[in-house]
Short mmCIF file of C-alpha atoms in Angstrom, two decimals:
data_model
loop_
_atom_site.label_atom_id
_atom_site.label_comp_id
_atom_site.label_asym_id
_atom_site.label_seq_id
_atom_site.Cartn_x
_atom_site.Cartn_y
_atom_site.Cartn_z
CA PHE A 1 88.39 247.72 95.08
CA ALA A 2 91.36 246.21 93.28
CA ARG A 3 93.47 246.27 96.46
CA ILE A 4 92.23 245.76 100.00
CA LEU A 5 94.10 246.04 103.28
CA ALA A 6 92.43 243.94 105.97
CA ASP A 7 94.06 245.49 109.05
CA VAL A 8 92.11 243.52 111.63
CA PRO A 9 91.71 244.09 115.37
CA CYS A 10 94.20 242.02 117.33
CA SER A 11 95.58 241.36 120.79
CA GLY A 12 98.46 243.73 120.11
CA ASP A 13 101.05 241.39 121.60
CA GLY A 14 103.50 242.48 118.88
CA THR A 15 103.69 245.90 120.54
CA ALA A 16 104.77 244.51 123.93
CA ARG A 17 108.32 245.72 123.40
CA LYS A 18 107.03 249.30 123.37
CA ASN A 19 104.18 248.83 125.83
CA ALA A 20 104.70 246.44 128.77
CA GLN A 21 101.03 246.86 129.74
CA VAL A 22 100.11 244.63 126.80
CA TRP A 23 101.51 241.56 128.60
CA ARG A 24 99.71 242.41 131.83
CA ALA A 25 96.38 242.83 130.05
CA TRP A 26 96.79 239.88 127.66
CA LYS A 27 94.24 237.09 128.13
CA ARG A 28 94.21 233.82 126.23
CA ARG A 29 90.42 233.82 125.95
CA GLU A 30 90.36 237.24 124.30
CA ALA A 31 93.01 236.18 121.80
CA LEU A 32 90.97 233.06 120.96
CA GLU A 33 87.81 235.14 120.52
CA LEU A 34 89.60 237.40 118.05
CA PHE A 35 90.18 234.49 115.67
CA SER A 36 86.55 234.39 114.45
CA LYS A 37 86.31 238.15 114.08
CA GLN A 38 89.59 238.30 112.17
CA LYS A 39 88.59 235.45 109.87
CA ASN A 40 85.20 237.03 109.15
CA ILE A 41 86.81 240.36 108.25
CA LEU A 42 89.29 238.62 105.94
CA LEU A 43 86.52 236.59 104.28
CA ARG A 44 84.49 239.78 103.75
CA ALA A 45 87.51 241.44 102.14
CA LEU A 46 87.90 238.44 99.82
CA TYR A 47 84.20 238.58 98.98
CA VAL A 48 84.38 242.19 97.72
CA LEU A 49 87.75 241.70 96.00
CA PRO A 50 87.47 241.50 92.20
CA PHE A 51 89.14 238.78 90.15
CA GLY A 52 92.86 239.55 89.94
CA GLY A 53 92.76 241.86 92.98
CA VAL A 54 95.14 241.81 95.93
CA CYS A 55 94.18 241.57 99.60
CA ALA A 56 96.78 242.15 102.32
CA TYR A 57 96.05 240.81 105.82
CA SER A 58 97.64 242.71 108.68
CA THR A 59 97.86 242.58 112.49
CA CYS A 60 100.25 243.94 115.09
CA SER A 61 100.33 240.52 116.73
CA LEU A 62 103.07 237.89 116.76
CA ASN A 63 100.58 235.17 117.68
CA PRO A 64 100.27 232.50 114.94
CA LEU A 65 96.62 232.02 115.94
CA GLU A 66 95.96 235.60 114.84
CA ASN A 67 98.09 235.41 111.70
CA GLU A 68 98.86 232.12 109.97
CA ALA A 69 95.86 230.28 111.44
CA VAL A 70 93.41 232.99 110.34
CA VAL A 71 94.81 233.11 106.81
CA PHE A 72 94.91 229.30 106.53
CA SER A 73 91.35 228.95 107.80
CA ALA A 74 90.00 231.67 105.50
CA LEU A 75 91.78 230.20 102.46
CA ARG A 76 90.54 226.71 103.25
CA ARG A 77 86.97 227.93 103.63
CA TRP A 78 87.07 230.15 100.52
CA ASN A 79 88.74 227.61 98.24
CA GLY A 80 86.56 224.78 99.57
CA ASP A 81 83.32 226.56 98.60
CA ASP A 82 82.22 225.29 95.19
CA ARG A 83 80.05 228.38 94.68
CA ARG A 84 83.11 230.61 94.31
CA ASP A 85 84.14 231.53 90.77
CA ALA A 86 87.84 231.87 91.58
CA SER A 87 90.30 230.48 94.08
CA VAL A 88 92.49 232.64 96.30
CA GLN A 89 96.23 232.09 96.50
CA LEU A 90 98.99 233.33 98.75
CA ILE A 91 101.65 235.46 97.09
CA ASP A 92 105.15 236.36 98.18
CA ALA A 93 104.69 240.00 99.28
CA CYS A 94 108.45 240.64 99.29
CA ALA A 95 108.79 239.51 95.70
CA VAL A 96 105.83 241.66 94.62
CA CYS A 97 107.29 244.73 96.34
CA ARG A 98 110.64 244.19 94.68
CA ALA A 99 109.06 243.72 91.27
CA THR A 100 106.58 246.59 91.35
CA CYS A 101 108.11 249.16 93.70
CA GLY A 102 111.80 248.39 93.64
CA LEU A 103 111.74 247.95 97.42
CA GLU A 104 114.37 245.77 99.05
#
């Protein structure tokens, strides 16, 4: 797979504007438990990604613990493992879209 979309399960707090029930059902513990699952899915996606491939990480959450923290933790673990043949880097998705698709 040259391109992988890791659309991971999340707390869904980013949909609260459309669904007020999300806030009523939201629990901190559940959000914290999602972190490990999300990171493992992202690491698995990176594992099957070939050299030069692109992996996009996606949630419908606004919670930094489910977004930036997962990506940071996965990158730190992946790039810190000396057994890996290649490092993984963040790219500017907006710039890639503009360059390849002409999207603004």
